Coordinates of N, CA and C and ligand atoms in Angstrom, one line a residue:
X1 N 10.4 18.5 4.0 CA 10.6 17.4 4.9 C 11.3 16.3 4.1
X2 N 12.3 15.5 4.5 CA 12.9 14.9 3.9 C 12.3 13.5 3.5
X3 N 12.4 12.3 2.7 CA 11.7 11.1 2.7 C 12.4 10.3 3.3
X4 N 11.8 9.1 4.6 CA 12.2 8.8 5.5 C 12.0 7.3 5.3
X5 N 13.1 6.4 5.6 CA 12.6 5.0 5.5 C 13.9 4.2 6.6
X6 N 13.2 3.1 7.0 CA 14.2 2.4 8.1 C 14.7 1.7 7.4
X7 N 15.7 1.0 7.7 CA 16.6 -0.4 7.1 C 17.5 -0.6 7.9
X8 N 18.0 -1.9 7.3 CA 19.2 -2.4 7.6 C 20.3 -2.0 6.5
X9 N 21.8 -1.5 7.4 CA 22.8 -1.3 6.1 C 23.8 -2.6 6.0
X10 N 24.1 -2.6 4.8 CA 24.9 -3.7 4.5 C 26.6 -3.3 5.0
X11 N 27.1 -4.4 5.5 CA 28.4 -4.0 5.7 C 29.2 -3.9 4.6
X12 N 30.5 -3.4 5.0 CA 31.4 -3.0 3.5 C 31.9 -4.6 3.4
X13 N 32.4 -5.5 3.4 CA 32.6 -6.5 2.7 C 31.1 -7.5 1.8
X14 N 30.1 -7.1 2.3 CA 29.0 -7.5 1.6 C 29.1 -6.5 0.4
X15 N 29.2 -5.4 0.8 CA 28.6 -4.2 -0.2 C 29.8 -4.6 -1.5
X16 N 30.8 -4.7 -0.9 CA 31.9 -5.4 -2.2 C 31.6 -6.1 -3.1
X17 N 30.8 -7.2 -2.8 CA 30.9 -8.5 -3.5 C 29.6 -8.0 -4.1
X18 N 28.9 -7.3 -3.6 CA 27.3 -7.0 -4.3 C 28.2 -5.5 -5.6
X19 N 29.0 -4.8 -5.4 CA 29.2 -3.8 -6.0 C 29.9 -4.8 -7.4
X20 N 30.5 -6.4 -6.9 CA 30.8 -7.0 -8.1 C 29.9 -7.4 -9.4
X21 N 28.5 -7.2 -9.0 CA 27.5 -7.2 -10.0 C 26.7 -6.2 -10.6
X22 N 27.5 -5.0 -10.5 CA 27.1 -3.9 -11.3 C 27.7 -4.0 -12.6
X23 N 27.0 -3.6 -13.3 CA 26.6 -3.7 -15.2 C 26.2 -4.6 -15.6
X24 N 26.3 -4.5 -17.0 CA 25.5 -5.7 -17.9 C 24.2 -5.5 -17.9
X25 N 23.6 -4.8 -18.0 CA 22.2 -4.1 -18.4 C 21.7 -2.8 -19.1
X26 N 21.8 -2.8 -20.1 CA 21.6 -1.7 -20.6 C 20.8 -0.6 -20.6
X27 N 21.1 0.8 -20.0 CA 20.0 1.9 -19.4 C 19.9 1.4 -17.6
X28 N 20.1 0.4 -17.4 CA 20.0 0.5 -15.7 C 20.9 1.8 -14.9
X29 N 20.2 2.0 -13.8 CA 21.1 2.9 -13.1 C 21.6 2.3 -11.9
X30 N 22.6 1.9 -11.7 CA 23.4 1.1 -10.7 C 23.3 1.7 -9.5
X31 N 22.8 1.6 -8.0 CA 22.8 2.2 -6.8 C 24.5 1.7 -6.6
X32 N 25.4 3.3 -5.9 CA 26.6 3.3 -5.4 C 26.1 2.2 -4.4
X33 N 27.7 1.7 -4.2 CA 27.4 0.6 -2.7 C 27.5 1.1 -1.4
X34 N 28.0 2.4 -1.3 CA 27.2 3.5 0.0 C 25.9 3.3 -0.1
X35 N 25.1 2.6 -1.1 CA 23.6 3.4 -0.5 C 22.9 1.9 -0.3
X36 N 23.4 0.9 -0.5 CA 23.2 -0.8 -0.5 C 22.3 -0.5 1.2
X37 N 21.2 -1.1 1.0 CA 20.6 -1.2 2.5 C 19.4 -2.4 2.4
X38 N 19.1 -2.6 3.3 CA 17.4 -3.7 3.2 C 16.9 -2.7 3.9
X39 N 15.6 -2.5 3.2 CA 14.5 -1.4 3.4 C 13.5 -2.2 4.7
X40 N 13.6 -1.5 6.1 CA 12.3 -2.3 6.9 C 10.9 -1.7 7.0
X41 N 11.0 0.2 6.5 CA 9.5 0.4 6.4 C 9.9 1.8 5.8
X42 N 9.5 1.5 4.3 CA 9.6 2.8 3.7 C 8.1 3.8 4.7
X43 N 8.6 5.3 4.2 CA 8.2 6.4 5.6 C 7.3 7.2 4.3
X44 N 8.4 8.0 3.8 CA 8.1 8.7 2.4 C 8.2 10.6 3.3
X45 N 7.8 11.0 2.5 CA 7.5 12.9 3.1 C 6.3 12.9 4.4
X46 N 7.2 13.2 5.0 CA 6.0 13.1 6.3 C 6.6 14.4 7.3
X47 N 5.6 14.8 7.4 CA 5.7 16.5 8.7 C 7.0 15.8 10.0
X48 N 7.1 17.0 10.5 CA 8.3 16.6 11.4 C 8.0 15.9 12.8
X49 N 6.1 16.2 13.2 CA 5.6 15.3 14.7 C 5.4 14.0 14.0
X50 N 5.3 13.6 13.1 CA 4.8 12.0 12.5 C 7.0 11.6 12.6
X51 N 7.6 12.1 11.8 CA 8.6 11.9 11.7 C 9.7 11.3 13.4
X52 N 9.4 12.7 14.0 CA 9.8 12.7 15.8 C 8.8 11.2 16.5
X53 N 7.7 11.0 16.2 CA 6.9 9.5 16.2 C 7.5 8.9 16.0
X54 N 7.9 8.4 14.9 CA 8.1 7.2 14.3 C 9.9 6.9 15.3
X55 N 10.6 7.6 14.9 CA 11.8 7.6 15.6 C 11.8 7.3 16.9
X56 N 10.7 8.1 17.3 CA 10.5 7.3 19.0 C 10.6 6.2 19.0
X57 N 9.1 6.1 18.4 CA 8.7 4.3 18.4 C 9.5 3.4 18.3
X58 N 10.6 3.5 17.5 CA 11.7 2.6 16.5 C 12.5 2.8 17.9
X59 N 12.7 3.8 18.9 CA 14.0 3.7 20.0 C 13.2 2.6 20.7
X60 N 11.7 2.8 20.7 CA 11.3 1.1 21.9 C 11.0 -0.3 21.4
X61 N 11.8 -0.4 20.1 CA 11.5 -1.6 19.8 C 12.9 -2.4 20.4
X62 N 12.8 -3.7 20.4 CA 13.5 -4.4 21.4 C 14.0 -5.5 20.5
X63 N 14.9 -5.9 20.4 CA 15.2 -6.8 19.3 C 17.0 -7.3 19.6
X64 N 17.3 -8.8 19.6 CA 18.3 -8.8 19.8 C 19.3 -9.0 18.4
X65 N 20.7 -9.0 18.5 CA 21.5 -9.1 17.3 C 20.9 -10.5 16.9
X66 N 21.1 -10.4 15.0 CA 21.3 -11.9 14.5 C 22.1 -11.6 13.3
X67 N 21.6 -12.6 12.4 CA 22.6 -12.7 11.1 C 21.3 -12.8 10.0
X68 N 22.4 -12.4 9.1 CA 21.7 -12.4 7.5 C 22.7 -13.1 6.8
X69 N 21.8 -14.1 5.4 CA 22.6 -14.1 4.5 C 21.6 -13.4 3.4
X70 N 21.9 -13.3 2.1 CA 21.8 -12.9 0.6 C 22.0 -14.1 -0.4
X71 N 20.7 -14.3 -0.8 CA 20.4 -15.6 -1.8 C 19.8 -15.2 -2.7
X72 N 20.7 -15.3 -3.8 CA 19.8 -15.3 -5.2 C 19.7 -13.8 -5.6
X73 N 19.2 -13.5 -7.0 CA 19.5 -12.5 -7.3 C 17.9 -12.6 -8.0
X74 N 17.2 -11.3 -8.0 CA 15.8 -11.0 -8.6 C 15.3 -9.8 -9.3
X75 N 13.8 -9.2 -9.9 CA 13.8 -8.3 -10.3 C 12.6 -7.9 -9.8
X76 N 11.8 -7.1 -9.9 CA 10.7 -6.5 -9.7 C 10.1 -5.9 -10.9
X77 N 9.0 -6.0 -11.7 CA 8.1 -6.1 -12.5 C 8.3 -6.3 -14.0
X78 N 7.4 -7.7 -13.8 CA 8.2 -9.0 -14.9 C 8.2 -8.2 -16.5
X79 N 7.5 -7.7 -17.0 CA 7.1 -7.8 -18.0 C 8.2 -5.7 -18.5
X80 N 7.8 -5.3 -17.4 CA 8.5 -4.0 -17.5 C 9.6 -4.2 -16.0
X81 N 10.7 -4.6 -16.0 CA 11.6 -4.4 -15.1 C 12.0 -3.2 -14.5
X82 N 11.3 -2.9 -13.2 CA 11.8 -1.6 -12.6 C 12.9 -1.7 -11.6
X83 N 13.8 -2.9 -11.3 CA 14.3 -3.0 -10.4 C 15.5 -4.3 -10.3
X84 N 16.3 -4.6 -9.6 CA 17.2 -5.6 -10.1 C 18.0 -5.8 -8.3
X85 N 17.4 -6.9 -7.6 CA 17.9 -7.0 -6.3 C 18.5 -8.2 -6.3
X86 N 19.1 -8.0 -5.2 CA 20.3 -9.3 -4.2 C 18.7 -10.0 -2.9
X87 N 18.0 -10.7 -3.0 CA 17.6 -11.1 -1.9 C 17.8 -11.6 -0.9
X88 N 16.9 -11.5 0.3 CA 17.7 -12.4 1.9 C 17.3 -13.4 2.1
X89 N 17.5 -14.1 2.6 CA 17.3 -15.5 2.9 C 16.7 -15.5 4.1
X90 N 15.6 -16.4 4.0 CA 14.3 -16.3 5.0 C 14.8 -16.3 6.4
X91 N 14.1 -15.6 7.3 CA 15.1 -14.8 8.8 C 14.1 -14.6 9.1
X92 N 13.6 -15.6 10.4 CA 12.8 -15.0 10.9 C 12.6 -13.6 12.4
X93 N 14.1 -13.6 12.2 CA 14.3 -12.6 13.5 C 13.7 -11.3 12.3
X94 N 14.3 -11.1 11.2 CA 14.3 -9.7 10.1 C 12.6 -9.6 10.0
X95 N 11.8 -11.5 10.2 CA 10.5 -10.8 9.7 C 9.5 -9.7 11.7
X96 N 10.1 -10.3 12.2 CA 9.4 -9.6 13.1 C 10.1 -8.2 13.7
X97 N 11.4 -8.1 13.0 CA 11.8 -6.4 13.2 C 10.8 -5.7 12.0
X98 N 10.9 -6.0 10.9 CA 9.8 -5.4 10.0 C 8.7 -5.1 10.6
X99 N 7.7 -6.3 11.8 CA 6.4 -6.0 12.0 C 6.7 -4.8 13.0
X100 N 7.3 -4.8 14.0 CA 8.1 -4.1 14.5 C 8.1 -2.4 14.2
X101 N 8.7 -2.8 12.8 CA 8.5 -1.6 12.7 C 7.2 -0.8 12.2
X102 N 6.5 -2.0 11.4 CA 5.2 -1.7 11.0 C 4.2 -1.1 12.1
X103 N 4.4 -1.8 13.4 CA 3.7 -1.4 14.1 C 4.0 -0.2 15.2
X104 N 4.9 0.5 14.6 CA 6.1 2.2 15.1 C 5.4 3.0 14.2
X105 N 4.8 2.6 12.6 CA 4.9 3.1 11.8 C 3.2 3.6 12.1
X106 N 2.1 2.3 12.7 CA 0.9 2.9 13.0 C 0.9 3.4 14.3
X107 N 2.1 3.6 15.1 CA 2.0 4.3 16.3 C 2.2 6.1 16.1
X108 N 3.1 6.3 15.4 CA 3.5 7.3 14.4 C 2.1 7.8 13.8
X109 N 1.0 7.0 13.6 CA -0.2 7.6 12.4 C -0.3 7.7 11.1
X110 N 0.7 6.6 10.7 CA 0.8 6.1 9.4 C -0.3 5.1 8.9
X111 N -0.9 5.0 7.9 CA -1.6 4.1 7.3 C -0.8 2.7 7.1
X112 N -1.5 1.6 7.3 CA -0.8 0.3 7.2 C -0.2 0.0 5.8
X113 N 0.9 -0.4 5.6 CA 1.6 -1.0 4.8 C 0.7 -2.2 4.1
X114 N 0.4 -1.9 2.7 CA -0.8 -3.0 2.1 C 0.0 -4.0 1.4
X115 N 1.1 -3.7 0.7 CA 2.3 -4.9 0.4 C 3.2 -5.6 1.2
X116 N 3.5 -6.7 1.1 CA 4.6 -8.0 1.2 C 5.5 -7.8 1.7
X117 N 5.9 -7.9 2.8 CA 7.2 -7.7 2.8 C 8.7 -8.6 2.1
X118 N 9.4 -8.0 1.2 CA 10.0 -9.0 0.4 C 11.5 -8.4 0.4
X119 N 12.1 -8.6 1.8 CA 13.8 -7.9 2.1 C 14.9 -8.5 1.1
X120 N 15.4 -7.4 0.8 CA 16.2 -7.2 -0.6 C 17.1 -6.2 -0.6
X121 N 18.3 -5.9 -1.0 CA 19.3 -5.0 -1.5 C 19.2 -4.5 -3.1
X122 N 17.8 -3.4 -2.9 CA 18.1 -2.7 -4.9 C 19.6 -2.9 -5.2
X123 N 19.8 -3.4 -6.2 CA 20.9 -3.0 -7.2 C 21.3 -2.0 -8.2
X124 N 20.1 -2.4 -9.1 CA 19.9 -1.5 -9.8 C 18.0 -1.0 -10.2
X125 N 18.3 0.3 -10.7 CA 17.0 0.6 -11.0 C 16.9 0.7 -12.6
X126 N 15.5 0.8 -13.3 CA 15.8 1.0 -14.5 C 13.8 1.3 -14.8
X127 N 14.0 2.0 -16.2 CA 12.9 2.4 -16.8 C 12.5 2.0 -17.6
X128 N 13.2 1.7 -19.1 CA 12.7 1.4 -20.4 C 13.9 0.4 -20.5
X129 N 14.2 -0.5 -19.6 CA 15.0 -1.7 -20.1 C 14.5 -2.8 -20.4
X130 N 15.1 -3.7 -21.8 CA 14.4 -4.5 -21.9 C 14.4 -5.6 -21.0
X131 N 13.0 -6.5 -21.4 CA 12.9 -7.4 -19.9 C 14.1 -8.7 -20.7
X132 N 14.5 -8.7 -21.6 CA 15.2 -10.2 -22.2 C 16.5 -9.6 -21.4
X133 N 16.8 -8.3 -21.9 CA 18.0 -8.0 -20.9 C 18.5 -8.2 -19.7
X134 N 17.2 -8.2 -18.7 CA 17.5 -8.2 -17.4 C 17.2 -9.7 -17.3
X135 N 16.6 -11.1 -17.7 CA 16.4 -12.2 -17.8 C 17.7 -12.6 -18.2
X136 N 18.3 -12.1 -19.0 CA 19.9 -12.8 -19.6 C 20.8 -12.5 -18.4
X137 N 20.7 -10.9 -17.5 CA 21.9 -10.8 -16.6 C 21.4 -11.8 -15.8
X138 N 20.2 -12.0 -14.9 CA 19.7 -12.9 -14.1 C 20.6 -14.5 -14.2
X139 N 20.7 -14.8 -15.7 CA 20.8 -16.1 -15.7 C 22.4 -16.5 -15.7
X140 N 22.9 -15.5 -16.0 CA 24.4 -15.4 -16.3 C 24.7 -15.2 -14.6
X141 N 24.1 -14.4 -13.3 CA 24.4 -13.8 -12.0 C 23.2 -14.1 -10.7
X142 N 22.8 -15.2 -11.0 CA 20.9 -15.1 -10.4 C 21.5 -16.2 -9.0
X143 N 22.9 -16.9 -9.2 CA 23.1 -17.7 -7.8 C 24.0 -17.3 -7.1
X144 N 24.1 -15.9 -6.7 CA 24.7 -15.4 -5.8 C 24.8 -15.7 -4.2
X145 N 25.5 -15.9 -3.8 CA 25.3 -16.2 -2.5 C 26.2 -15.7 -1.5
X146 N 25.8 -14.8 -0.6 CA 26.9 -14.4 0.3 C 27.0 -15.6 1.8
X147 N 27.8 -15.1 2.7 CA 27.8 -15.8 3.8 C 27.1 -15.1 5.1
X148 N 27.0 -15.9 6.5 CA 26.3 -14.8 7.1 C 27.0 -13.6 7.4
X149 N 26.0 -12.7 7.6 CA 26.9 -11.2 8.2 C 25.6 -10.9 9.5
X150 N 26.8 -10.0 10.3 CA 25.9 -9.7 11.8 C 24.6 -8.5 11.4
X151 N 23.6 -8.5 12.2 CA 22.9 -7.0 12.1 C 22.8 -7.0 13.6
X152 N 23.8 -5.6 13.7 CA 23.9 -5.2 15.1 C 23.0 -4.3 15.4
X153 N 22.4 -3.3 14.2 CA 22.0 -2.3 14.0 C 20.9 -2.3 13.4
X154 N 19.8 -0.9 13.3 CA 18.8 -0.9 12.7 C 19.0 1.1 11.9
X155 N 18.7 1.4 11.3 CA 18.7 3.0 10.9 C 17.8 3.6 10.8
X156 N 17.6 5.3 10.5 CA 16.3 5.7 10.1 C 17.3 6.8 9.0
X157 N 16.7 6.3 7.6 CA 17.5 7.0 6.8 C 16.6 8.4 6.5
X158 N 17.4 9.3 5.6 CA 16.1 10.1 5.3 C 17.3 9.9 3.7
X159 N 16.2 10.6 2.3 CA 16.8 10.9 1.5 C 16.2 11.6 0.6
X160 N 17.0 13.1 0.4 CA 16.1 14.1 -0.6 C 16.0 13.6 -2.1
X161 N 16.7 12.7 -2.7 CA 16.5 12.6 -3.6 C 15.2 12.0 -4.3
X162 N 14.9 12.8 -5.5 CA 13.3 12.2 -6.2 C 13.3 10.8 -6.7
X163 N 14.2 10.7 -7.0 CA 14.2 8.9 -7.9 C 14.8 7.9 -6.9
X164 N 15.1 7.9 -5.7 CA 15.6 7.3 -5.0 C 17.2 6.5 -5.8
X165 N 17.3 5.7 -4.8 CA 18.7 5.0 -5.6 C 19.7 6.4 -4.2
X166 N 19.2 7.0 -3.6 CA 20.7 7.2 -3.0 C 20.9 9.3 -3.1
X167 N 21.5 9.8 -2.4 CA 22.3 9.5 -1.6 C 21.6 9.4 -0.1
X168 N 21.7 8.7 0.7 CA 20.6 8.6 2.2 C 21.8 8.7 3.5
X169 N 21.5 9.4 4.2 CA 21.9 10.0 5.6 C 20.8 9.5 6.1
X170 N 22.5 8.9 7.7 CA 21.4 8.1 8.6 C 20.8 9.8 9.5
X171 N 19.8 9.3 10.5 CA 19.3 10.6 10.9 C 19.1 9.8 12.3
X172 N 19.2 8.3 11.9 CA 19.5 7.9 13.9 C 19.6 6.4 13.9
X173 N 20.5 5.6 14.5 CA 20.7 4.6 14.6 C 20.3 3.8 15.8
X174 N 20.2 2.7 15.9 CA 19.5 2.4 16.6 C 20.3 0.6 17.0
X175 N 20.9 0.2 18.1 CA 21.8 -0.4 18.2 C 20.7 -1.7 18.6
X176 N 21.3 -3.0 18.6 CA 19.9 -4.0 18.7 C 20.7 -4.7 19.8
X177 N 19.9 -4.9 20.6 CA 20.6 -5.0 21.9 C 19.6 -6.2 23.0
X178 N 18.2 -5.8 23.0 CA 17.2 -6.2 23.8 C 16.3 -7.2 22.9
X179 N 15.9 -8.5 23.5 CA 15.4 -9.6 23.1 C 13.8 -9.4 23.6
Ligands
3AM201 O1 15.8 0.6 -2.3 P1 14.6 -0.3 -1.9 O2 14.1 -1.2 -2.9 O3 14.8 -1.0 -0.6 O4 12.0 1.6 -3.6 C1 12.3 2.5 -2.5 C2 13.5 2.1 -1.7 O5 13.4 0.7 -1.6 C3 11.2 2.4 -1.5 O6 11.8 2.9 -0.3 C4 13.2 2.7 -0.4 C5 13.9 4.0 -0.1 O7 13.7 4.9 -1.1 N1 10.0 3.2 -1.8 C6 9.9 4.3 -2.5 N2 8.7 4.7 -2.6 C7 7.9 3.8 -2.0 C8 6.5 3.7 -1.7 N3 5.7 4.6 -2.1 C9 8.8 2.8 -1.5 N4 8.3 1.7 -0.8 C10 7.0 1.7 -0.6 N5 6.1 2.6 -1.0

């Protein structure tokens, strides 16, 4: 079964200017800007009736278009960096498509989501990089800022790969339409 997670995808003029901040970290592994997304409920390997669930649930959520911007640039785990994102700028339409979905995700029969939600575009991933490294790219690229962009859309990606970072096929889209 494939691992399954919703998001938002970034459009190709965002994904440009975000693909302008690849390198400068040593050992990072840069996600292609095909696979640039905000994650709204990672799924993971799940049987194919939890799966056919969840996708239901996600067609009755109701939600109309808005906008996003991208502020600032961040990492995920201070001391051992596993991660290197573009963040969004507080939205409160994005925080209740997440609950949204969280709450698709316990319709489905998923166990509740115990972390934060904290919407972001991975950039890069990494393992044994040093944390001064990723602190120096930060400071040198940490005030990025895009302008707003539409989210018309919502996805349900799946992707076989083990380390994530990409390649992800949508498996259903979901147009945002209803308020
Ligand atoms: O690319 P981002 O950061 O949005 O980190 C994984 C990736 O997020 C995250 O799901 C997205 C698609 O792979 N992910 C992977 N394993 C996870 C887990 N066990 C996870 N999120 C939550 N729990």
């Amino acid at each position: 079964m494939p691992r399954l997670f919703s998001a938002i995808e970034v459009p190709g003029d965002i994904a440009e200017r975000l693909a302008g901040l690849r390198g400068g970290i040593d050992g990072a592994r840069w996600v292609d800007p095909d696979n640039y997304h905000i994650t709204l409920r990672f799924i993971g390997d799940v049987d194919g009736t939890t799966a056919e669930r969840f996708s239901e649930a996600l067609a009755k959520v109701a939600c109309a278009p808005f906008s996003l911007t991208l502020d600032g640039l961040g990492s995920f785990g201070r001391g051992r960096p596993r991660a290197v994102w573009a963040g969004v700028a507080p939205s409160t339409p994005l925080v209740s498509l997440n609950r949204d979905h969280e709450k698709a995700a316990t319709r489905a029969g998923l166990a509740a989501e115990t972390r934060n939600f904290h919407p972001h575009v991975t950039l890069a991933r990494m393992k044994r990089v040093k944390a001064r490294d990723v602190a120096t790219y930060l400071s040198h690229n940490g005030a990025f800022l895009t302008g707003a962009f539409p989210v018309t859309r919502f996805v349900l990606y799946s992707s076989r790969a083990s380390k994530g970072g990409g390649p992800y096929v949508v498996e259903r889209a979901y147009p945002l339409d209803g308020a």
